[in-house]
Amino acid sequence: GQNIDQPTEMTATEGAIVQINCTYQTSGFNGLFWYQQHAGEAPTFLSYNVLDGLEEKGRFSSFLSRSKGYSYLLLKELQMKDSASYLCAVRNTGGFKTIFGAGTRLFVKA
Amino acid sequence: DTAVSQTPKYLVTQMGNDKSIKCEQNLGHDTMYWYKQDSKKFLKIMFSYNNKELIINETVPNRFSPKSPDKAHLNLHINSLELGDSAVYFCASSQDVGGPRGTQYFGPGTRLTVL
């Protein structure tokens, strides 16, 4: 079957670092994406990993281990505006279908 | 300058009605998608078109019919609406289907409420 697991909710403090984990089991693998979704808005693209290792983009970094079926999104220097849901998504072989996790709701407190 | 646009943003209708949601992208992308996001926030793929050809057709009731008149447009028509169709429907597009060019960009969503 195909499954993506993420924690449902996380809380962190402004200025801190938070790591959101994602584990997946899919029929084939052709890339992993992280999206941010604020309440009532559309998902917006954050990062893409297809090879093992860390991709860094400003305050956000994403890590992938294909052998472990594992990824994480690291958010540094948290800001209040980072309060949102973070969706992990995996594209299957052939590239046509992307499976989304249920998302992790991150609450950033002062 | 909107990249992916959808109309309407909100749609409230009675059970049994037929409705359409329109989607347009001005990014020059070849691939477009329709997703349904239910109350539990799962984003589920419904359909995908690549160069106007249907490439993904998930297990969706045949009351739902996509139409792609050209690469920039993918509309969704829903017949005989049911209570369970209430959700937010997102349109998305990507340059291609694979690699980083497969990154999807989402429209603002259409919140459908069936009474």
CSV table of C-alpha atoms in Angstrom, one decimal:
chain,number,residue,atom,x,y,z
A,1,GLY,CA,0.0,0.0,0.0
A,2,GLN,CA,0.9,3.6,0.0
A,3,ASN,CA,1.3,5.6,3.2
A,4,ILE,CA,2.8,8.8,4.4
A,5,ASP,CA,3.1,9.5,8.1
A,6,GLN,CA,3.7,12.8,9.8
A,7,PRO,CA,3.0,14.0,13.4
A,8,THR,CA,-0.4,15.6,13.6
A,9,GLU,CA,0.7,18.7,15.6
A,10,MET,CA,3.8,20.3,17.0
A,11,THR,CA,4.4,23.4,19.1
A,12,ALA,CA,7.6,25.4,19.1
A,13,THR,CA,8.8,28.8,20.4
A,14,GLU,CA,9.7,31.8,18.3
A,15,GLY,CA,13.4,31.9,17.5
A,16,ALA,CA,13.8,28.1,18.0
A,17,ILE,CA,14.5,25.3,15.6
A,18,VAL,CA,11.9,22.6,14.9
A,19,GLN,CA,12.2,19.4,12.9
A,20,ILE,CA,9.1,17.8,11.3
A,21,ASN,CA,9.5,14.2,10.3
A,22,CYS,CA,7.9,12.2,7.5
A,23,THR,CA,8.1,8.5,6.8
A,24,TYR,CA,6.7,7.0,3.7
A,25,GLN,CA,5.9,3.7,1.9
A,26,THR,CA,4.9,4.2,-1.7
A,27,SER,CA,4.9,2.2,-4.9
A,28,GLY,CA,8.2,3.5,-6.3
A,29,PHE,CA,9.8,6.8,-5.6
A,30,ASN,CA,10.4,9.8,-7.9
A,31,GLY,CA,10.9,12.7,-5.5
A,32,LEU,CA,9.7,14.1,-2.2
A,33,PHE,CA,8.2,17.5,-1.7
A,34,TRP,CA,7.4,19.7,1.3
A,35,TYR,CA,4.6,22.2,1.1
A,36,GLN,CA,3.4,24.9,3.5
A,37,GLN,CA,-0.3,25.6,3.9
A,38,HIS,CA,-1.7,28.4,6.0
A,39,ALA,CA,-5.2,28.0,7.2
A,40,GLY,CA,-7.7,28.8,4.4
A,41,GLU,CA,-5.0,29.1,1.8
A,42,ALA,CA,-3.4,27.0,-0.9
A,43,PRO,CA,-0.3,24.8,-0.4
A,44,THR,CA,2.9,26.6,-1.4
A,45,PHE,CA,6.1,24.8,-2.5
A,46,LEU,CA,9.0,24.7,0.0
A,47,SER,CA,11.5,22.1,-1.1
A,48,TYR,CA,12.2,19.1,-3.3
A,49,ASN,CA,14.5,16.1,-2.6
A,50,VAL,CA,15.2,13.2,-5.0
A,51,LEU,CA,18.7,12.2,-3.8
A,52,ASP,CA,19.8,11.4,-0.3
A,53,GLY,CA,21.1,14.3,1.7
A,54,LEU,CA,20.2,17.7,2.9
A,55,GLU,CA,18.9,20.6,0.7
A,56,GLU,CA,19.1,24.0,2.3
A,57,LYS,CA,17.0,27.0,1.4
A,58,GLY,CA,17.4,29.9,3.7
A,59,ARG,CA,15.7,29.1,7.1
A,60,PHE,CA,14.3,25.9,5.7
A,61,SER,CA,16.2,22.7,5.1
A,62,SER,CA,14.9,19.3,4.0
A,63,PHE,CA,16.6,15.9,4.4
A,64,LEU,CA,16.0,12.6,2.6
A,65,SER,CA,17.0,9.0,3.2
A,66,ARG,CA,15.5,6.8,0.5
A,67,SER,CA,16.7,3.6,2.0
A,68,LYS,CA,14.8,4.4,5.2
A,69,GLY,CA,11.8,6.0,3.6
A,70,TYR,CA,12.4,9.0,5.7
A,71,SER,CA,12.5,12.8,5.4
A,72,TYR,CA,12.5,15.8,7.6
A,73,LEU,CA,11.9,19.5,7.3
A,74,LEU,CA,14.0,21.7,9.5
A,75,LEU,CA,12.8,25.2,10.2
A,76,LYS,CA,15.3,27.6,11.9
A,77,GLU,CA,14.8,30.9,13.6
A,78,LEU,CA,11.1,30.3,13.9
A,79,GLN,CA,8.8,33.2,13.3
A,80,MET,CA,5.1,33.6,14.2
A,81,LYS,CA,4.3,33.5,10.5
A,82,ASP,CA,5.6,30.0,10.3
A,83,SER,CA,2.5,28.8,12.1
A,84,ALA,CA,0.9,26.6,9.4
A,85,SER,CA,0.5,23.1,8.2
A,86,TYR,CA,3.4,21.4,6.6
A,87,LEU,CA,2.6,18.7,4.0
A,88,CYS,CA,5.0,15.9,3.0
A,89,ALA,CA,4.3,14.5,-0.5
A,90,VAL,CA,5.9,11.7,-2.4
A,91,ARG,CA,5.7,11.2,-6.2
A,92,ASN,CA,5.6,7.7,-7.4
A,93,THR,CA,7.6,6.0,-10.2
A,94,GLY,CA,6.5,7.3,-13.6
A,95,GLY,CA,6.1,10.7,-12.1
A,96,PHE,CA,2.4,11.0,-12.6
A,97,LYS,CA,0.9,10.7,-9.1
A,98,THR,CA,1.9,12.6,-5.9
A,99,ILE,CA,0.7,11.3,-2.6
A,100,PHE,CA,0.2,13.8,0.2
A,101,GLY,CA,0.5,13.2,3.9
A,102,ALA,CA,-2.2,14.6,6.2
A,103,GLY,CA,0.1,17.4,7.2
A,104,THR,CA,1.7,18.6,10.5
A,105,ARG,CA,0.1,21.6,12.1
A,106,LEU,CA,2.9,23.7,13.6
A,107,PHE,CA,2.1,26.3,16.3
A,108,VAL,CA,4.7,28.9,17.0
A,109,LYS,CA,4.3,30.6,20.3
A,110,ALA,CA,6.0,33.8,21.6
B,1,ASP,CA,-0.2,38.3,-12.3
B,2,THR,CA,-2.0,35.3,-10.7
B,3,ALA,CA,-0.2,32.1,-11.7
B,4,VAL,CA,-3.0,29.6,-11.1
B,5,SER,CA,-6.5,31.0,-10.7
B,6,GLN,CA,-9.8,29.3,-9.9
B,7,THR,CA,-13.4,30.4,-10.0
B,8,PRO,CA,-15.5,30.6,-8.0
B,9,LYS,CA,-13.7,30.8,-4.7
B,10,TYR,CA,-16.9,29.8,-2.8
B,11,LEU,CA,-19.7,27.7,-4.1
B,12,VAL,CA,-22.8,27.0,-2.0
B,13,THR,CA,-25.5,24.8,-3.7
B,14,GLN,CA,-28.2,22.3,-3.1
B,15,MET,CA,-28.0,18.5,-3.3
B,16,GLY,CA,-28.7,17.2,-6.8
B,17,ASN,CA,-27.5,20.3,-8.6
B,18,ASP,CA,-24.8,20.4,-11.3
B,19,LYS,CA,-21.9,22.8,-10.9
B,20,SER,CA,-18.6,23.7,-12.6
B,21,ILE,CA,-15.3,25.0,-11.3
B,22,LYS,CA,-12.9,26.7,-13.7
B,23,CYS,CA,-9.1,26.7,-13.5
B,24,GLU,CA,-6.6,28.6,-15.5
B,25,GLN,CA,-2.8,28.8,-15.3
B,26,ASN,CA,-0.6,31.4,-17.0
B,27,LEU,CA,2.7,29.7,-16.3
B,28,GLY,CA,3.0,27.9,-19.6
B,29,HIS,CA,2.9,24.6,-17.8
B,30,ASP,CA,2.0,21.3,-19.6
B,31,THR,CA,0.4,19.5,-16.7
B,32,MET,CA,-2.6,20.3,-14.6
B,33,TYR,CA,-4.3,18.6,-11.7
B,34,TRP,CA,-7.5,18.6,-9.6
B,35,TYR,CA,-7.2,17.8,-5.9
B,36,LYS,CA,-9.9,17.4,-3.2
B,37,GLN,CA,-9.1,18.4,0.4
B,38,ASP,CA,-11.6,17.2,2.9
B,39,SER,CA,-12.3,18.3,6.5
B,40,LYS,CA,-9.4,16.1,7.7
B,41,LYS,CA,-7.1,18.1,5.4
B,42,PHE,CA,-6.0,15.2,3.3
B,43,LEU,CA,-5.1,16.4,-0.2
B,44,LYS,CA,-6.2,13.7,-2.7
B,45,ILE,CA,-5.5,13.6,-6.4
B,46,MET,CA,-8.6,13.3,-8.5
B,47,PHE,CA,-7.4,13.9,-12.1
B,48,SER,CA,-4.3,15.0,-14.0
B,49,TYR,CA,-3.9,16.1,-17.6
B,50,ASN,CA,-0.6,16.4,-19.5
B,51,ASN,CA,-0.8,18.3,-22.8
B,52,LYS,CA,-4.6,18.0,-22.7
B,53,GLU,CA,-4.5,14.2,-22.3
B,54,LEU,CA,-5.9,12.5,-19.2
B,55,ILE,CA,-3.0,10.8,-17.3
B,56,ILE,CA,-4.5,10.3,-13.9
B,57,ASN,CA,-8.0,9.3,-13.2
B,58,GLU,CA,-8.3,8.2,-9.6
B,59,THR,CA,-11.3,6.3,-8.1
B,60,VAL,CA,-13.6,9.3,-8.4
B,61,PRO,CA,-17.4,8.9,-9.0
B,62,ASN,CA,-18.2,9.4,-12.6
B,63,ARG,CA,-20.4,12.4,-11.5
B,64,PHE,CA,-17.0,14.2,-11.7
B,65,SER,CA,-15.8,15.0,-15.2
B,66,PRO,CA,-12.7,17.1,-16.0
B,67,LYS,CA,-12.4,19.0,-19.3
B,68,SER,CA,-9.2,20.5,-20.7
B,69,PRO,CA,-10.0,22.7,-23.7
B,70,ASP,CA,-6.4,23.7,-23.9
B,71,LYS,CA,-3.1,23.4,-21.9
B,72,ALA,CA,-3.9,26.5,-19.8
B,73,HIS,CA,-7.3,25.4,-18.7
B,74,LEU,CA,-8.7,22.4,-16.7
B,75,ASN,CA,-12.3,22.7,-15.6
B,76,LEU,CA,-14.2,20.4,-13.3
B,77,HIS,CA,-17.9,19.6,-13.7
B,78,ILE,CA,-19.8,17.9,-11.0
B,79,ASN,CA,-23.2,16.3,-11.6
B,80,SER,CA,-25.9,15.5,-9.0
B,81,LEU,CA,-24.0,17.0,-6.1
B,82,GLU,CA,-24.1,15.1,-2.8
B,83,LEU,CA,-23.4,16.2,0.8
B,84,GLY,CA,-20.1,14.3,0.8
B,85,ASP,CA,-18.8,16.4,-2.1
B,86,SER,CA,-18.4,19.3,0.3
B,87,ALA,CA,-14.7,20.1,0.5
B,88,VAL,CA,-12.1,22.4,-0.9
B,89,TYR,CA,-11.1,21.7,-4.4
B,90,PHE,CA,-7.6,22.8,-5.5
B,91,CYS,CA,-6.3,23.1,-9.0
B,92,ALA,CA,-2.6,22.8,-9.6
B,93,SER,CA,-0.1,22.9,-12.5
B,94,SER,CA,3.5,21.8,-13.1
B,95,GLN,CA,5.9,22.3,-16.0
B,96,ASP,CA,6.2,18.6,-16.5
B,97,VAL,CA,5.5,15.3,-14.6
B,98,GLY,CA,9.0,14.4,-13.4
B,99,GLY,CA,12.0,15.9,-11.7
B,100,PRO,CA,12.0,19.4,-10.2
B,101,ARG,CA,9.9,20.4,-13.2
B,102,GLY,CA,7.1,18.3,-11.6
B,103,THR,CA,6.8,20.8,-8.7
B,104,GLN,CA,3.1,21.7,-8.4
B,105,TYR,CA,1.8,25.2,-8.0
B,106,PHE,CA,-1.7,25.4,-6.5
B,107,GLY,CA,-4.6,27.7,-7.2
B,108,PRO,CA,-6.4,29.4,-4.2
B,109,GLY,CA,-9.0,26.7,-3.9
B,110,THR,CA,-12.8,26.5,-4.3
B,111,ARG,CA,-14.7,25.8,-1.1
B,112,LEU,CA,-17.8,23.8,-2.1
B,113,THR,CA,-20.6,23.5,0.3
B,114,VAL,CA,-23.5,21.2,-0.5
B,115,LEU,CA,-26.7,21.7,1.5
